[in-house]
Coordinates of C-alpha atoms and ligand atoms in Angstrom, one line a residue:
M275 CA 1.5 20.7 7.8
S276 CA 3.5 23.4 7.1
C277 CA 6.1 23.4 9.9
K278 CA 9.1 25.7 9.5
P279 CA 12.5 23.8 8.6
S280 CA 15.1 24.7 11.8
N281 CA 18.6 25.7 11.1
N282 CA 19.6 26.7 14.7
N283 CA 22.5 24.4 14.0
N284 CA 26.1 25.5 14.5
W285 CA 26.7 25.6 10.4
M286 CA 23.3 27.6 9.5
I287 CA 22.0 24.3 8.1
E288 CA 18.8 23.9 7.3
C289 CA 16.8 20.5 8.2
P290 CA 13.5 19.6 8.0
A291 CA 11.0 20.0 10.6
I292 CA 11.0 16.5 12.3
V293 CA 7.9 15.4 14.4
N294 CA 6.6 12.1 16.1
A295 CA 4.3 9.9 13.7
S296 CA 1.2 9.6 14.8
G297 CA 0.7 6.2 17.2
C298 CA 4.3 7.1 18.8
M299 CA 5.0 8.3 22.4
C300 CA 1.7 10.8 21.7
D301 CA -1.6 8.5 23.5
T302 CA -1.2 10.0 27.6
K303 CA -0.5 13.4 29.1
K304 CA 2.8 11.8 30.0
S305 CA 4.0 11.0 26.6
L306 CA 2.9 14.3 25.5
T307 CA 4.4 16.5 27.7
E308 CA 7.9 14.4 27.1
L309 CA 7.2 15.5 23.6
N310 CA 6.7 18.8 24.3
Q311 CA 10.2 19.2 26.3
S312 CA 12.3 17.4 24.0
S313 CA 13.5 19.1 20.7
A314 CA 10.9 17.9 18.2
D315 CA 9.6 20.9 15.7
G316 CA 6.2 20.0 16.6
I317 CA 3.8 17.0 18.0
C318 CA 1.2 15.0 16.5
T319 CA -1.5 13.2 19.3
K320 CA -2.3 9.5 18.9
T321 CA -5.0 8.9 16.5
A322 CA -8.4 10.0 18.2
T323 CA -12.1 8.6 18.2
I324 CA -15.2 10.9 19.6
N325 CA -15.2 8.4 22.6
P326 CA -12.4 6.8 24.2
R327 CA -11.4 3.2 22.7
M328 CA -9.3 0.3 24.7
G329 CA -8.3 -0.9 20.6
N330 CA -7.2 -4.3 20.4
P331 CA -6.8 -7.1 23.1
S332 CA -2.5 -7.6 23.9
P333 CA -0.1 -8.4 22.4
R334 CA -0.3 -6.1 19.8
Y335 CA 3.6 -4.4 19.5
W336 CA 6.3 -6.1 19.0
E337 CA 10.1 -4.7 17.9
H338 CA 12.4 -6.9 16.2
P339 CA 15.5 -7.8 17.9
D340 CA 18.0 -6.1 15.6
E341 CA 15.6 -3.1 15.2
L342 CA 14.4 -4.6 11.6
F343 CA 10.8 -3.6 12.0
T344 CA 7.8 -3.2 14.2
I345 CA 4.8 -4.9 13.7
N346 CA 1.6 -3.9 15.2
S347 CA -2.1 -3.9 15.5
M348 CA -3.3 -1.8 18.4
G349 CA -6.7 -1.3 17.2
L350 CA -6.6 2.3 17.3
P351 CA -6.4 2.8 21.7
N352 CA -7.1 6.3 22.7
L353 CA -8.4 8.5 25.0
G354 CA -10.9 10.2 22.8
V355 CA -10.9 13.5 21.3
K356 CA -11.6 16.2 24.2
Y357 CA -9.0 14.5 25.8
Y358 CA -6.3 15.4 23.3
L359 CA -8.2 18.9 22.4
E360 CA -7.6 19.6 26.5
Y361 CA -4.2 18.8 26.7
Y362 CA -3.3 21.2 24.0
K363 CA -5.5 23.8 25.7
S364 CA -3.5 23.1 28.4
L365 CA -0.7 24.4 27.0
G366 CA -1.9 27.8 26.3
L367 CA -2.0 30.2 23.4
K368 CA 0.9 28.9 21.3
Q369 CA 3.6 31.4 21.1
Q370 CA 6.0 31.9 18.5
L371 CA 8.7 29.3 19.3
D372 CA 6.3 26.9 20.5
Q373 CA 6.4 23.7 18.9
H374 CA 3.6 23.4 15.9
R375 CA 0.6 21.4 17.2
C376 CA -1.5 18.3 15.4
L377 CA -4.5 16.5 16.4
S378 CA -4.7 13.1 14.3
L379 CA -8.4 11.9 14.1
A380 CA -9.6 8.8 13.0
V381 CA -12.4 8.5 10.1
M382 CA -14.6 5.8 11.5
S383 CA -17.9 7.1 9.4
T384 CA -18.7 10.7 8.2
E385 CA -20.7 11.5 11.2
E386 CA -18.3 10.8 13.9
S387 CA -16.0 12.8 11.5
V388 CA -18.3 16.2 11.9
A389 CA -19.3 15.0 15.6
M390 CA -15.4 15.9 16.1
L391 CA -14.8 18.6 13.9
E392 CA -18.2 20.5 15.9
L393 CA -16.2 19.6 19.3
V394 CA -13.0 20.8 17.6
Y395 CA -14.9 24.7 16.6
D396 CA -16.9 24.5 19.8
S397 CA -17.5 28.0 19.9
T398 CA -17.6 28.1 24.0
A399 CA -14.2 25.7 24.5
E400 CA -12.4 27.3 21.3
Y401 CA -10.0 24.3 21.1
C402 CA -8.8 25.5 17.8
K403 CA -7.0 28.5 19.0
Y404 CA -4.7 25.7 20.6
I405 CA -3.8 23.9 17.8
D406 CA -2.3 24.2 13.8
A407 CA -3.5 20.7 12.1
I408 CA -5.5 18.5 11.9
E409 CA -4.2 15.5 10.3
W410 CA -7.6 12.6 9.4
N411 CA -5.9 9.0 9.7
L412 CA -7.7 7.8 6.7
S413 CA -5.3 4.5 6.7
C414 CA -5.1 2.5 9.6
P415 CA -4.6 -0.8 9.5
N416 CA -6.0 -2.5 12.2
L417 CA -9.3 -1.9 13.0
V418 CA -11.6 -5.7 12.5
G419 CA -13.4 -5.8 9.8
K420 CA -12.8 -2.6 8.1
G421 CA -10.8 -2.1 5.6
I422 CA -8.5 0.8 5.4
L423 CA -10.5 3.9 3.6
A424 CA -8.0 5.5 1.5
Y425 CA -7.6 2.1 -0.6
D426 CA -11.8 3.0 -1.6
F427 CA -11.8 5.8 -4.2
A428 CA -14.3 6.4 -3.8
A429 CA -15.2 6.5 -0.6
M430 CA -13.1 8.3 0.4
S431 CA -14.0 11.0 -2.2
T432 CA -17.5 10.9 -0.8
W433 CA -15.7 11.2 2.8
L434 CA -13.9 14.8 1.6
D435 CA -17.5 16.1 -0.1
T436 CA -19.2 15.9 3.3
I437 CA -16.1 17.5 5.0
T438 CA -14.6 19.9 3.1
S439 CA -18.3 21.3 2.4
T440 CA -20.4 20.7 5.3
C441 CA -17.4 21.8 8.0
I442 CA -14.1 22.6 6.8
K443 CA -15.9 25.5 5.0
K444 CA -18.2 26.2 7.7
Y445 CA -15.8 25.8 10.7
N446 CA -12.9 27.4 8.8
Q447 CA -14.3 31.1 9.4
T448 CA -13.0 31.2 12.5
K449 CA -9.6 30.1 12.0
Q450 CA -8.0 28.8 9.7
L451 CA -6.9 25.2 10.8
E452 CA -5.2 22.7 8.2
H453 CA -6.3 20.2 7.1
G454 CA -4.2 17.2 6.0
L455 CA -4.5 13.1 5.4
K456 CA -2.0 10.5 6.5
L457 CA -2.4 8.0 3.7
P458 CA -1.6 4.0 3.3
P459 CA 1.1 3.1 1.0
Y460 CA 0.3 2.4 -2.6
F461 CA 2.3 -0.2 -4.5
E462 CA 0.8 0.9 -8.2
P463 CA 2.5 4.0 -9.7
Y464 CA -0.8 5.6 -11.4
Q465 CA -2.4 5.3 -7.9
F466 CA 0.0 8.5 -7.2
D467 CA -2.5 10.2 -10.2
V468 CA -5.4 9.4 -9.1
V469 CA -5.4 10.3 -5.5
A470 CA -3.8 13.2 -6.6
S471 CA -6.0 14.3 -9.1
I472 CA -8.9 13.6 -6.2
L473 CA -7.0 16.1 -3.6
A474 CA -6.9 18.5 -6.7
K475 CA -11.0 19.1 -5.8
Y476 CA -10.3 19.7 -2.0
P477 CA -7.7 23.1 -1.7
A478 CA -8.4 22.7 2.1
V479 CA -6.6 20.0 2.5
T480 CA -3.0 21.3 2.1
F481 CA -0.4 18.4 3.5
I482 CA -0.4 14.9 2.9
N483 CA 1.5 12.3 5.4
T484 CA 3.2 9.5 3.4
I485 CA 3.0 6.3 4.5
N486 CA 1.4 5.0 7.6
S487 CA 2.4 1.3 8.5
V488 CA 2.4 -0.8 5.8
P489 CA -0.5 -3.5 6.1
N490 CA -0.3 -6.3 6.3
G491 CA 2.9 -8.5 7.6
L492 CA 2.8 -11.5 9.9
E493 CA 5.9 -12.3 11.9
I494 CA 6.6 -15.9 13.6
D495 CA 8.2 -17.0 16.8
I496 CA 10.4 -20.0 15.3
D497 CA 10.7 -21.7 19.0
T498 CA 6.8 -21.5 20.2
E499 CA 5.5 -22.0 16.7
S500 CA 3.4 -19.1 17.5
T501 CA 3.0 -15.7 15.8
V502 CA 4.2 -12.5 17.6
I503 CA 1.5 -10.5 18.5
H504 CA -2.2 -12.0 18.7
P505 CA -5.5 -9.6 16.9
K506 CA -5.7 -10.9 13.6
N507 CA -4.5 -13.7 13.6
G508 CA -0.9 -11.7 14.5
M509 CA -0.8 -9.9 11.4
G510 CA -0.3 -6.1 11.7
G511 CA 0.6 -3.0 10.4
L512 CA 4.9 -3.0 9.5
G513 CA 7.3 -0.3 10.6
G514 CA 10.7 0.7 10.5
P515 CA 13.8 0.1 8.6
I516 CA 12.6 -2.4 6.4
V517 CA 9.4 -0.4 5.2
L518 CA 12.0 3.1 4.3
P519 CA 12.2 2.1 0.7
V520 CA 8.1 2.2 0.2
S521 CA 8.0 5.4 2.0
L522 CA 10.6 6.7 -0.5
A523 CA 8.2 5.5 -3.6
N524 CA 5.5 7.0 -2.1
V525 CA 7.2 10.6 -1.3
N526 CA 8.2 10.8 -4.9
G527 CA 5.3 9.1 -6.3
F528 CA 3.0 12.0 -4.5
Y529 CA 6.3 14.3 -5.7
R530 CA 6.2 14.1 -9.1
A531 CA 2.6 13.3 -9.7
F532 CA 2.1 17.0 -7.8
R533 CA 4.1 18.3 -9.4
N534 CA 3.2 17.0 -13.2
H535 CA -0.8 17.5 -12.4
S536 CA -2.4 20.8 -14.5
P537 CA -2.3 23.4 -12.6
V538 CA 0.7 22.2 -10.0
M539 CA -0.6 21.4 -6.5
H540 CA 1.1 22.8 -3.5
V541 CA 0.1 19.8 -1.1
N542 CA 3.2 19.4 1.6
I543 CA 4.1 15.9 1.7
I544 CA 5.4 14.6 5.3
G545 CA 7.4 11.9 5.0
T546 CA 7.2 9.1 6.8
G547 CA 8.4 5.4 7.6
G548 CA 11.4 4.3 8.2
I549 CA 13.5 6.8 9.1
Q550 CA 16.5 5.7 11.3
T551 CA 19.1 7.9 10.6
G552 CA 20.0 11.3 9.0
E553 CA 20.8 9.7 5.9
D554 CA 16.6 8.3 5.4
I555 CA 16.0 11.6 6.1
F556 CA 18.5 12.8 3.3
K557 CA 16.7 10.9 0.8
L558 CA 13.6 11.8 2.0
V559 CA 14.1 15.0 1.3
L560 CA 15.2 14.4 -2.3
A561 CA 12.2 12.0 -2.8
G562 CA 10.4 15.5 -2.4
A563 CA 9.7 14.9 1.5
D564 CA 9.1 18.5 2.8
M565 CA 9.5 17.8 6.3
V566 CA 9.5 14.3 8.2
S567 CA 7.8 12.0 11.0
V568 CA 9.8 9.3 12.8
G569 CA 7.7 6.6 14.6
S570 CA 9.4 3.1 14.7
Q571 CA 12.5 4.9 15.9
L572 CA 11.3 6.8 18.3
M573 CA 9.4 4.1 20.2
I574 CA 12.8 2.5 19.7
E575 CA 15.3 5.7 21.1
G576 CA 12.8 8.1 23.0
P577 CA 12.7 11.7 22.7
I578 CA 16.6 12.3 21.7
V579 CA 16.4 11.1 18.5
F580 CA 15.5 14.4 16.9
D581 CA 18.4 15.5 18.7
R582 CA 20.5 12.5 16.4
L583 CA 18.6 12.9 13.4
R584 CA 19.0 16.4 12.8
T585 CA 22.5 16.5 13.7
E586 CA 23.2 13.4 11.5
F587 CA 21.5 15.1 8.6
C588 CA 23.2 18.6 9.0
E589 CA 26.0 16.8 8.5
I590 CA 25.5 14.9 5.1
M591 CA 24.5 18.5 3.9
H592 CA 27.7 19.9 5.4
A593 CA 29.7 17.3 3.6
K594 CA 28.0 17.9 0.5
G595 CA 28.3 21.4 0.7
Y596 CA 24.5 22.1 0.9
Y597 CA 22.9 24.7 3.4
S598 CA 19.5 25.2 2.3
L599 CA 16.5 22.3 1.5
S600 CA 15.8 23.5 -1.7
Q601 CA 19.5 22.5 -3.1
V602 CA 18.3 19.3 -2.1
K603 CA 14.4 18.9 -2.4
G604 CA 12.7 16.6 -5.1
R605 CA 16.0 16.6 -7.3
L606 CA 16.4 13.4 -6.9
K607 CA 18.2 12.0 -9.9
V608 CA 17.2 8.6 -12.3
A609 CA 20.3 6.5 -12.6
A610 CA 20.7 6.8 -16.5
A611 CA 19.7 3.3 -18.5
V612 CA 23.3 2.1 -19.4
T613 CA 23.5 0.7 -23.6
L614 CA 25.1 -3.1 -22.8
Ligands
RRO709 O1 -3.4 1.6 16.7 C1 -3.1 1.7 15.4 O2 -3.5 0.0 15.0 C2 -2.7 2.2 14.4 C3 -2.9 3.1 13.6 BR1 -4.8 3.9 14.4 C4 -2.4 3.3 12.7 O3 -2.9 4.5 11.3 N1 -1.5 3.0 12.3 C5 -0.9 1.9 12.5 O4 0.0 1.3 12.4 N2 -1.8 1.7 14.1

């Protein structure tokens, strides 16, 4: 997503665009309106399927009392893709200073992805005129009986083949929508290079969002001797501060993989996972993020979080004498080896 940095603060310091992570405060028109009225630089809908879904039985979301982490197994509850397209259409055509508009779409099957694209590009409704980007969610950890597509590299390539060749090329003639992938955390360094070499074949994919929640955690209530959520025997995706080191590793792993690829790949990176403070955003930018999205902390604090994070980020930049993101982005240093 090419959501532009903002520099509307007192010091004229550039701040990366900050948006909501899909799934957080974005499932109904009411919550999307709240985001729309907030200072978020962009909004992203709840991941949508072709038809509305109830999702998994409750309890399906839990916050640690000390805000250490969240665990969820929502199971993709959403009001169906048309609902979110109608919401964006109700905002009218985008004006210059309006927020960036992203539609998150589930990847349940290639047929369903194609059907949703047909709706987006429908020539009567012209929904595509009202949105900027599609974020394909290849990483929902909570679909009972279904694995995470982005861990199956062969299946991911086949899906990309169909989507890009039969749909993106066909429909992008009307309006150039950006397409990106929401990825799960990878835990082995070679996986960044494998995913980068797959993405290199699909220039229509212009951004990745890393990471989705960390699959799978389990939390236990010691009093009741029970899991804190019900679905999947209590297992769910982890978010919140404990996942920040994983998101930093994934942002930096992809930043290096794209830069080292021959030819160098220009795929924007949205850093997501564990942002609680402006310092966390500074770390993600150092690791290579172009912009960031906030999940658990938005759920805990509400949309006021965007102003606080922006202020904190700019305070760090100011204290360090930086004013531009290019002075920071990807400039992470590796600790020098010490000879004993
Ligand atoms: O709805 C969910 O259970 C869910 C989704 Br679609 C996702 O992408 N990530 C997540 O942690 N939960």
